Coordinates of C-alpha atoms in Angstrom, one line a residue:
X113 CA 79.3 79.5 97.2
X114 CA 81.1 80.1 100.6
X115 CA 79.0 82.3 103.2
X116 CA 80.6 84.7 104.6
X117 CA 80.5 86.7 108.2
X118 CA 80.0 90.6 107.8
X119 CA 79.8 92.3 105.1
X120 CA 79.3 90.7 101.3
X121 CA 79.6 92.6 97.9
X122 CA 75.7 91.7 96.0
X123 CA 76.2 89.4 93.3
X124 CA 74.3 88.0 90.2
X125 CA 73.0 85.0 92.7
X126 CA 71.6 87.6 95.2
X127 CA 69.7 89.4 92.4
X128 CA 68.2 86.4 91.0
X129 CA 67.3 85.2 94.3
X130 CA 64.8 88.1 94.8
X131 CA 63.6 88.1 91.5
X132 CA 62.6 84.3 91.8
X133 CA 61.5 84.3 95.1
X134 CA 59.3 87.5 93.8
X135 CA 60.5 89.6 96.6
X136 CA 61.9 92.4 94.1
X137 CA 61.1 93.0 90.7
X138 CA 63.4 94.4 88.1
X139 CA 61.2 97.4 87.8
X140 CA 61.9 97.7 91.1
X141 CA 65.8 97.2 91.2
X142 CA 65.5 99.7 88.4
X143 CA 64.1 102.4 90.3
X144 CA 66.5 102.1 93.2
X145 CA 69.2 102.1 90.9
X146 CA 68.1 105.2 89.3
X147 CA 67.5 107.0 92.9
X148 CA 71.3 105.8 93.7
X149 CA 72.5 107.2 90.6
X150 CA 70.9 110.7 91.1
X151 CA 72.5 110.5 94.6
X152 CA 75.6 109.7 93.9
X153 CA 76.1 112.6 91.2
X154 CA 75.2 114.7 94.1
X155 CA 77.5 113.4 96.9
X156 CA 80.5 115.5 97.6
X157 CA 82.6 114.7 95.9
X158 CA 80.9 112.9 93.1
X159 CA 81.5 109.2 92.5
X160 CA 81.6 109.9 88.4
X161 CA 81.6 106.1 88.0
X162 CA 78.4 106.3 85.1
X163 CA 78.8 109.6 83.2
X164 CA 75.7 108.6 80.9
X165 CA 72.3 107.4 81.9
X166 CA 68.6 107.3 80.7
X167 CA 65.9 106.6 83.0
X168 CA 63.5 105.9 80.2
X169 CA 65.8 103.2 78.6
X170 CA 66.8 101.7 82.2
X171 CA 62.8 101.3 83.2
X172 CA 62.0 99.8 79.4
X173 CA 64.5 97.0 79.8
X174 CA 64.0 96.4 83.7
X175 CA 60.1 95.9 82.6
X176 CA 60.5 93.9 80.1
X177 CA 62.6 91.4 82.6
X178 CA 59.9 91.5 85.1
X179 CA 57.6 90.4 82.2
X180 CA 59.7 87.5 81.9
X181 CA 60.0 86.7 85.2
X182 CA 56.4 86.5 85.3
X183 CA 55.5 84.5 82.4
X184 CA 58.7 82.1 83.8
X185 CA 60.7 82.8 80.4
X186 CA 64.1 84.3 81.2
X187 CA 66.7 84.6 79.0
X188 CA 69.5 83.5 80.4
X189 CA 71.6 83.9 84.1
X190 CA 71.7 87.6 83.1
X191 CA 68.3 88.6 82.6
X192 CA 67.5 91.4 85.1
X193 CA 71.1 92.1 86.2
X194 CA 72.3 95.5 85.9
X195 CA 75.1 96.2 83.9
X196 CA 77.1 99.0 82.6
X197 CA 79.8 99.4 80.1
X198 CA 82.8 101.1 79.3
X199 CA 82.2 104.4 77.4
X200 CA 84.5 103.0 74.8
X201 CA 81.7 101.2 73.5
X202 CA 78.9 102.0 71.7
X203 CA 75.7 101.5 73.3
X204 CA 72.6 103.2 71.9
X205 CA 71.6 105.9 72.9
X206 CA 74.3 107.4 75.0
X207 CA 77.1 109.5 73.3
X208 CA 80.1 107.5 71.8
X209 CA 83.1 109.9 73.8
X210 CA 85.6 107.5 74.7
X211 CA 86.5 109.9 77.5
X212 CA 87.0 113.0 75.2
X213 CA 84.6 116.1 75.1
X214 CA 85.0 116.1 70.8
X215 CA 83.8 112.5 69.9
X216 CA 80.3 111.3 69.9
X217 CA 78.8 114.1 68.9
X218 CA 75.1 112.4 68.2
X219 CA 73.7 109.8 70.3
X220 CA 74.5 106.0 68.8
X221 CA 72.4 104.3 67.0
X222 CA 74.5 100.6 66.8
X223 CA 75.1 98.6 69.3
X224 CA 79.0 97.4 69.8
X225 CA 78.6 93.3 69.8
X226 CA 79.1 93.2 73.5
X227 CA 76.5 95.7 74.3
X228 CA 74.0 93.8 71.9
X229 CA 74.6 90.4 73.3
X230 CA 73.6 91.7 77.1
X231 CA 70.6 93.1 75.6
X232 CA 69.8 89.3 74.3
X233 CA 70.5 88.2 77.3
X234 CA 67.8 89.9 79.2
X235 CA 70.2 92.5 81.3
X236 CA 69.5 95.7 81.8
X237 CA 72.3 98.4 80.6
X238 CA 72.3 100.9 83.3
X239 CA 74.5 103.3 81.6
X240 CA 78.0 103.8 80.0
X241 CA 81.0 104.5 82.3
X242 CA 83.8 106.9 83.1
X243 CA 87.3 106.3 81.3
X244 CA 90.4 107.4 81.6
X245 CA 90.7 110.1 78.3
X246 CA 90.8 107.8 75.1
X247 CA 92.4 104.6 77.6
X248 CA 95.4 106.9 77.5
X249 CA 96.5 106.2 81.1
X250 CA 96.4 103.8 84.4
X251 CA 94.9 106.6 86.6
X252 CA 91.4 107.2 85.2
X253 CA 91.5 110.9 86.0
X254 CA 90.0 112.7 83.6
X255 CA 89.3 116.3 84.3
X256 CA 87.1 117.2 81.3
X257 CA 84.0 118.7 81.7
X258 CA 82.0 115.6 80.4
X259 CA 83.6 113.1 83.1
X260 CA 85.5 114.1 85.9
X261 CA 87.4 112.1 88.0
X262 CA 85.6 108.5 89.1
X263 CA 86.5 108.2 92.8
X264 CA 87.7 104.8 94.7
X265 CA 84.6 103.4 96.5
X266 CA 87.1 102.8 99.3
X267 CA 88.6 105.5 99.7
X268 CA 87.1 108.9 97.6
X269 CA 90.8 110.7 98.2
X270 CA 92.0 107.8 95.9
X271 CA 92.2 107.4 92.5
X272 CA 90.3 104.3 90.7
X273 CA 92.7 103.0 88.2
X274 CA 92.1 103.2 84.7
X275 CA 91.2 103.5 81.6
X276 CA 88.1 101.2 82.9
X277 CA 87.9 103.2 85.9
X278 CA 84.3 103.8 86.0
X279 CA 83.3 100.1 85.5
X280 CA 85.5 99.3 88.4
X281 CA 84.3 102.5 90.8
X282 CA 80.5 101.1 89.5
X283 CA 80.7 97.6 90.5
X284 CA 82.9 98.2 94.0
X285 CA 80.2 100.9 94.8
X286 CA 77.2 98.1 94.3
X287 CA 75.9 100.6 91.4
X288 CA 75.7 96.8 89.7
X289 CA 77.5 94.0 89.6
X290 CA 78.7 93.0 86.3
X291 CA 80.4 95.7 84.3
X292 CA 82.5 95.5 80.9
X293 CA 85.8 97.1 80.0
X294 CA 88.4 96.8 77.8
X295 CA 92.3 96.0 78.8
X296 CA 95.2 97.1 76.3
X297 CA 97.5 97.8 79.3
X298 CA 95.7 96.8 82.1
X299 CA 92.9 99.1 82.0
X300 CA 90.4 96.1 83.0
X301 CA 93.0 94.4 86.0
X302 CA 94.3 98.0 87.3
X303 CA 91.1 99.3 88.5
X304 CA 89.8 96.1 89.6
X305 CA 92.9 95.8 91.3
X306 CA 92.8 99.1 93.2
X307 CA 88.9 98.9 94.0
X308 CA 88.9 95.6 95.6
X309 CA 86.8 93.7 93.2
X310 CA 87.7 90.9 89.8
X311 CA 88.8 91.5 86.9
X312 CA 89.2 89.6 83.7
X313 CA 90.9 89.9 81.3
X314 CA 90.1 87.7 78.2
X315 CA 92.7 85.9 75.2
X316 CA 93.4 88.4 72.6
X317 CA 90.0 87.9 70.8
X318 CA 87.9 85.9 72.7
X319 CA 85.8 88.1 73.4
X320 CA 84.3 90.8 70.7
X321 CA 85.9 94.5 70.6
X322 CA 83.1 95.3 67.5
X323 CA 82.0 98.7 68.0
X324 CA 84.6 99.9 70.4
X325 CA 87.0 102.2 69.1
X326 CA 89.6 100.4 67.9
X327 CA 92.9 102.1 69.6
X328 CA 95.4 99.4 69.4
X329 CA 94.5 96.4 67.7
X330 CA 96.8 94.1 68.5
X331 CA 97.0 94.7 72.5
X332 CA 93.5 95.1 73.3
X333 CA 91.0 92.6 75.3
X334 CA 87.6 92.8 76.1
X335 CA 86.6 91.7 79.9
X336 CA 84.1 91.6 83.1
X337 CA 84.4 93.1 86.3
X338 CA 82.3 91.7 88.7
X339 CA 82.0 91.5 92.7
X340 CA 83.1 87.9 92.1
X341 CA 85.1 85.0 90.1
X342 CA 81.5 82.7 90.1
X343 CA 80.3 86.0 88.5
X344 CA 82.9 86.9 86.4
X345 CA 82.4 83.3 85.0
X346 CA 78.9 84.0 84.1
X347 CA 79.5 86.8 82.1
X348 CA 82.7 85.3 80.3
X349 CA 80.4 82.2 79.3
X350 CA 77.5 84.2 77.9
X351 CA 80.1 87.0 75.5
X352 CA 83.1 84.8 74.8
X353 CA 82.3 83.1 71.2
X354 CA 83.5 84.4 67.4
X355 CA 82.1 87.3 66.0
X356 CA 81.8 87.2 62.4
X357 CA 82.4 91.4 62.6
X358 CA 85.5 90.9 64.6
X359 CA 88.0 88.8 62.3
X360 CA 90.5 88.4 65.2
X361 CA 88.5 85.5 66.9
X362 CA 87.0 83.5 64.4
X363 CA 89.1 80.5 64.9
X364 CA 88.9 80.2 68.7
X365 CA 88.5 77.4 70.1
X366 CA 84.8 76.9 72.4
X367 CA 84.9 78.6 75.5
X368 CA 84.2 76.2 78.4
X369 CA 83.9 76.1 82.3
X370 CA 85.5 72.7 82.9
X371 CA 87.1 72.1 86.4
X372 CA 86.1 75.0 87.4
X373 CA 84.2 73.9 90.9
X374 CA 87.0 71.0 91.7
X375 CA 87.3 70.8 95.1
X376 CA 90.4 71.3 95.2
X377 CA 93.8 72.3 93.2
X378 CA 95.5 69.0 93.0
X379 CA 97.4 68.4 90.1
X380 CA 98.0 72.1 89.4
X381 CA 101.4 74.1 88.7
X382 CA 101.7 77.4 89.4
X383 CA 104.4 79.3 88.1
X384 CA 106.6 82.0 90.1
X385 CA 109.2 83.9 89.1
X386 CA 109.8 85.1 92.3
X387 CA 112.7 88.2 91.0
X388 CA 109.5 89.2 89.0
X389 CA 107.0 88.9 92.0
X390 CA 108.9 90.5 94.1
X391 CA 109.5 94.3 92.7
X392 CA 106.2 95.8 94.3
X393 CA 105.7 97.2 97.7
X394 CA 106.1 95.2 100.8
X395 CA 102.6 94.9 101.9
X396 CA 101.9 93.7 98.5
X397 CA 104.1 91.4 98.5
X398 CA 103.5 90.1 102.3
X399 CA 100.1 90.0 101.0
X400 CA 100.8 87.7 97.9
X401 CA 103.0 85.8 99.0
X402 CA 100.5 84.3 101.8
X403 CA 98.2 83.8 99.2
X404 CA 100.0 81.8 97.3
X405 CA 100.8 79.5 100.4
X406 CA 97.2 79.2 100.4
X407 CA 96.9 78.0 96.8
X408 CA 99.3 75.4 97.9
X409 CA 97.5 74.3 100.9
X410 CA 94.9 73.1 98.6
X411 CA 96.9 70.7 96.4
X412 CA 98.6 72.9 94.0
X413 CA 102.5 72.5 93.3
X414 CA 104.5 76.0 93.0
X415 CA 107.2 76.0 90.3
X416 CA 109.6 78.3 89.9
X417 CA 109.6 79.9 86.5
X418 CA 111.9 82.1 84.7
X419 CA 110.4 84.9 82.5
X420 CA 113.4 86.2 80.2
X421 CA 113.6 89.3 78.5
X422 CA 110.4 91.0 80.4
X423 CA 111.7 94.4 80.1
X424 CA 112.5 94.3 76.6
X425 CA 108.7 93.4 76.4
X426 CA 107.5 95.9 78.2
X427 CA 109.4 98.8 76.3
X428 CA 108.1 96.5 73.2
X429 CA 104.5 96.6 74.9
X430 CA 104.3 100.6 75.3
X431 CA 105.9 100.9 71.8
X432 CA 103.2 98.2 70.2
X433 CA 100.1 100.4 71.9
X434 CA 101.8 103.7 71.9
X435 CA 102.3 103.5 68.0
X436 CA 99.3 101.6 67.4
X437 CA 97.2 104.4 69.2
X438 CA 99.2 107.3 68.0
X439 CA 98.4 105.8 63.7
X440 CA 94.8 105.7 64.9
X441 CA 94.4 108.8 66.5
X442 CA 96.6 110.8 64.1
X443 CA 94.1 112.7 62.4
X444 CA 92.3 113.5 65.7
X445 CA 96.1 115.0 67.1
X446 CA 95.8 117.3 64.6
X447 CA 92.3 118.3 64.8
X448 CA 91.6 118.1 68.3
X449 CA 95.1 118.9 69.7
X450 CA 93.9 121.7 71.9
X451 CA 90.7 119.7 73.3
X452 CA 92.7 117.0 74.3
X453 CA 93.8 116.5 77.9
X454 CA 97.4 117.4 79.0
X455 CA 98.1 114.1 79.8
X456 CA 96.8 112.4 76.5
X457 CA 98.7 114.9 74.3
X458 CA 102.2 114.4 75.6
X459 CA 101.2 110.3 75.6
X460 CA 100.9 110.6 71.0
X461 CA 103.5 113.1 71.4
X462 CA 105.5 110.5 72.8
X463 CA 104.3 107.9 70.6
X464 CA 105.4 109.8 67.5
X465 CA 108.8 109.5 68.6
X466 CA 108.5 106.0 67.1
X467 CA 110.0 105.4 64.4
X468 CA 108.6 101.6 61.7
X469 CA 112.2 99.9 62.9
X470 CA 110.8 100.5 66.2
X471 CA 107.5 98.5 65.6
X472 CA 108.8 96.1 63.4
X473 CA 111.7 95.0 66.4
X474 CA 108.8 95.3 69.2
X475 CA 106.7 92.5 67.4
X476 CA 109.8 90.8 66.6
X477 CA 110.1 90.4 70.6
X478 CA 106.5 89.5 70.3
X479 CA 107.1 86.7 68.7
X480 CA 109.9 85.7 70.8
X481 CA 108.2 86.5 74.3
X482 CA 105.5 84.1 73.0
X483 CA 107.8 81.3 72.2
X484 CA 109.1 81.2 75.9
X485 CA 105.4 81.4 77.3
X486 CA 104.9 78.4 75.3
X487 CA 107.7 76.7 76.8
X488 CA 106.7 77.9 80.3
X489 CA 103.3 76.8 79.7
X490 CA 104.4 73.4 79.1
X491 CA 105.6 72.9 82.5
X492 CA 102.8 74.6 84.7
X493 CA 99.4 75.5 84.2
X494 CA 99.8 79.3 85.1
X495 CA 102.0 81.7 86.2
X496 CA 101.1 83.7 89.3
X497 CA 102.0 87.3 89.9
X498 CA 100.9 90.0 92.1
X499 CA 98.2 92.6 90.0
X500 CA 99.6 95.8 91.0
X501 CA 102.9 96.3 92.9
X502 CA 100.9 99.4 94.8
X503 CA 97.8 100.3 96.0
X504 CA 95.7 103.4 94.6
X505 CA 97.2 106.7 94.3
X506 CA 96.2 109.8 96.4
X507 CA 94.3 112.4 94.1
X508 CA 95.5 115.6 94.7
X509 CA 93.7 118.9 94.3
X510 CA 96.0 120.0 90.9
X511 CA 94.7 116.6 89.5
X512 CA 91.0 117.7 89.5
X513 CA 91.7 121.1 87.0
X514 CA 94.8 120.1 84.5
X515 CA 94.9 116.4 85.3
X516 CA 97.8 113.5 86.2
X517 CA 100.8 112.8 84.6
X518 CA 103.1 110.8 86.2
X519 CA 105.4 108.1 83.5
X520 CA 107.1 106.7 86.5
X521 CA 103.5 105.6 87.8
X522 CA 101.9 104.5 84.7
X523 CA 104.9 102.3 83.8
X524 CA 105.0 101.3 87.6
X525 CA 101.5 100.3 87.7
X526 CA 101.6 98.1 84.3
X527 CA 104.5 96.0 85.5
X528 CA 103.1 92.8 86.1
X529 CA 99.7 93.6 83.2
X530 CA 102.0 94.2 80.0
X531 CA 102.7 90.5 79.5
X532 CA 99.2 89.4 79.2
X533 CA 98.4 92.1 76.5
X534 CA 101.8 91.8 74.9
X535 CA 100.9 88.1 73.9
X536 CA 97.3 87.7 74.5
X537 CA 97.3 85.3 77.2
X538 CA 94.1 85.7 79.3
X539 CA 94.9 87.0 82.9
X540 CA 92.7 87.2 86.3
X541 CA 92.8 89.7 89.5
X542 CA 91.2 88.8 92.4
X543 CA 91.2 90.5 95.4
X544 CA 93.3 89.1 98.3
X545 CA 93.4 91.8 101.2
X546 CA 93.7 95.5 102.4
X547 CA 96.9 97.4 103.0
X548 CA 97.3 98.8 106.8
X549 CA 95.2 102.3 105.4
X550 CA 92.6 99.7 104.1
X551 CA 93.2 100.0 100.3
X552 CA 92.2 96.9 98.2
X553 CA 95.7 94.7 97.6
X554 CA 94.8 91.6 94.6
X555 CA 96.8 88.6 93.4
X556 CA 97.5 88.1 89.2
X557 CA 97.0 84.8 87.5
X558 CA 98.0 84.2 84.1
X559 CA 96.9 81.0 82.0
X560 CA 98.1 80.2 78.1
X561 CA 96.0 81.1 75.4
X562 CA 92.4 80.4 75.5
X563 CA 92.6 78.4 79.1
X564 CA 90.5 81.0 81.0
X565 CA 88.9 78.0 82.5
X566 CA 91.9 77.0 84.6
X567 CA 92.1 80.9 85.9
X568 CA 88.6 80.7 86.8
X569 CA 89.5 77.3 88.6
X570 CA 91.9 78.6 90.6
X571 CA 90.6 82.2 91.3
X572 CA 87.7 80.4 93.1
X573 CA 90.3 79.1 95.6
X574 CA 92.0 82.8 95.8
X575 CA 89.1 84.2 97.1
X576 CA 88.4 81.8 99.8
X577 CA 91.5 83.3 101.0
X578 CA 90.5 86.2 102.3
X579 CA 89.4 85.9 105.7
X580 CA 86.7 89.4 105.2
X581 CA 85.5 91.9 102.8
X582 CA 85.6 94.9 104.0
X583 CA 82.7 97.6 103.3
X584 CA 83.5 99.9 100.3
X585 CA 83.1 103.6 102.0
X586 CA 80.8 104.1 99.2
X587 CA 78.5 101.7 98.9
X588 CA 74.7 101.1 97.8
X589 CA 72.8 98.3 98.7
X590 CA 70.6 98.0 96.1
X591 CA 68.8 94.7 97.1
X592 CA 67.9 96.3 100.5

């Protein structure tokens, strides 16, 4: 842990500080939690980032926690910490929408695995957050009258990112530290990205995707968003293991933390393909490329790298999802065409322009895009990339009544995060700096299958690199 001057997001060793030290309780976090979250419904405009709470079920869990604390039995690093997930998940008893206004029409009564495993370990599940309409987009505006658009804790005018956008929004505005979402095109990196905080993105089945709705099976990760990469490894530690109810991750190999504290990066070698890197804008980029300097002050070696064929992977990446989403959701397009948002309808419209040649070729370019990453991957230990090539989008008024659709955007923003879905290599974003109008600018690493330990490694360096954090506009201080 490095002190820092100034300002500090509140992290999972803050809470646990007060707790053992007795100077707050969890009933006591849990009540000024459920103060902020009446406030911030009511704040103009409304931060949206959880669209479903109960104060009953927060208090039950936050008591049982102080009980614990006590009687000095905790169950594990994450007993007490608030939480919230994505509301792709089920979580009982909140509504299962997934962002629309026709699913989850009766509260849940199962728990998705993820959701049941932070229950065992003692945290309290503040609520389920705002998505971007069925993970449709990379905006997270969603006009419908259930959700509304989340707003950027740095900046309400801006967009959050999606389709995680609410986790992100709820973490950056210190509604709780940890929060879990679910990445298919970047939906856990992008808002993490543009609200300042990191993002993980797990292997292709490390973690458990039971009881979320299965959109696109083969693209989707589960992963944390938390104010930090010390945090981010707690969380990772305590979900990623098989589940016997999600076939996808039954022969994984045991999750571990090693290296992660080395005091340095010697030995390490970061990739760059520096025609790749460079395509975003140029305070990104200044941004990034200092960054990286610093990752090499510490020991590490950067190799340059070539990454063939990456835009017939992304065209393969969007028809994988697209088609994957659009067989899922079919009978729901013709049932619940006119409930749908604008945005989401001309998304599986688009997808049914797919044709089976198209999806058979796409995985044959899957195949071959994770042949070269195991080449790469032979020769250094990750490849480094910037997260976003942009900062967050304005909102504009016309976005708050029919919603956002912009192709040229959504491609733009899932430049550097189709890779990592495309062939399931994990992928971290940790924020690195601010642009000149103080937006949140993060740096991309990428490890090979199952290595999340060497991202973790490394994105404890990367945040030592920035020199301050600046003060979300939004922000509650929930510890104070």
């Amino acid at each position: 842990d490095s002190a820092r001057n100034g300002f500090s997001f509140k992290g999972i060793k803050d809470y646990l500080e007060c707790y053992q030290s007795g100077k707050l309780t969890p009933s006591q976090v849990a009540k000024n939690i459920i103060a902020m979250l009446e406030d911030c419904d009511k704040s103009t405009p409304p931060l949206r980032a959880i669209v479903q709470w109960d104060r009953e079920q927060i208090m039950l869990m936050a008591e049982a926690s102080t009980t614990r604390y006590r009687n000095k039995c905790t169950l594990s690093s994450l007993d007490g910490i608030p939480v919230c997930l994505k509301e792709e998940f089920k979580v009982v008893p909140y509504h299962h929408r997934v962002g629309t206004v026709y699913l989850g029409t009766q509260p849940e009564t199962e728990d998705a695995t993820v959701a049941k495993k932070l229950r065992e370990a003692g945290a309290i599940i503040i609520g389920v957050s705002n998505m971007h309409e069925l993970g449709t987009g990379t905006t997270g505006c969603n006009p419908n009258r259930y959700h509304k658009i989340p707003r950027n804790p740095y900046n309400p005018n801006h967009f959050t990112g999606g389709s995680s956008s609410g986790s992100a929004a709820a973490v950056a505005a210190g509604l709780c530290p940890v929060a879990i979402g679910t990445d298919g095109g970047g939906s856990v990196r992008i808002p993490a990205s543009f609200c300042g905080v990191v993002g993980l993105k797990g292997t292709f089945g490390r973690i458990s995707c039971h009881g979320s709705l299965p959109l696109s099976y083969s693209t989707v990760s589960v992963g944390p968003i938390c104010t930090s990469v010390a945090d981010a490894a707690i969380v990772y530690s305590i979900l990623a293991e098989p589940d016997l109810l999600y076939p996808y991750g039954l022969k994984q190999p045991k999750a571990t933390l090693s290296d992660m504290c080395a005091p340095d990066l010697k030995g390490l070698k970061l990739g760059v393909d520096w025609t790749f890197f460079k395509a975003c804008d140029a305070e990104v980029l200044s941004a990034c490329e200092k960054a990286v300097k610093h990752l090499q002050s510490l020991g590490a070696s950067v190799v340059e790298v070539s990454l063939p064929e990456m835009e017939e992977a992304q065209v393969a990446h969007v028809i994988c999802i697209l088609s994957e989403m659009r067989d899922f959701l079919q009978p729901d397009f013709n049932k619940h065409f006119h409930e749908m948002n604008l945005e989401t309808r001309a998304s599986l419209a688009l997808a049914s322009q797919f044709t089976a040649l198209d999806y058979i070729k796409a995985n044959r370019q899957r195949t071959r895009s994770m042949r070269f990453l195991e080449e790469i991957f032979s020769t250094v230990n990750c490849i480094l990339t910037p997260a976003v090539p942009c900062t967050a989008p304005r909102i504009y008024e016309s976005d708050l009544l029919t919603g956002s659709s912009d192709m040229s955007f959504t491609v733009r923003s899932m430049r550097f995060m189709q890779l990592g879905n495309f062939t399931g290599i994990p992928g971290l974003v940790v924020p690195i700096g601010y642009s000149t109008s103080g937006l949140p600018i993060s740096l991309q690493v990428m490890a090979k299958w199952w290595d999340e330990a060497v991202l973790l490694r490394i994105g404890l360096k990367l945040e030592q690199f920035r020199d301050q954090t600046k003060k979300p506009s939004i922000y509650y201080d929930i510890l104070a």
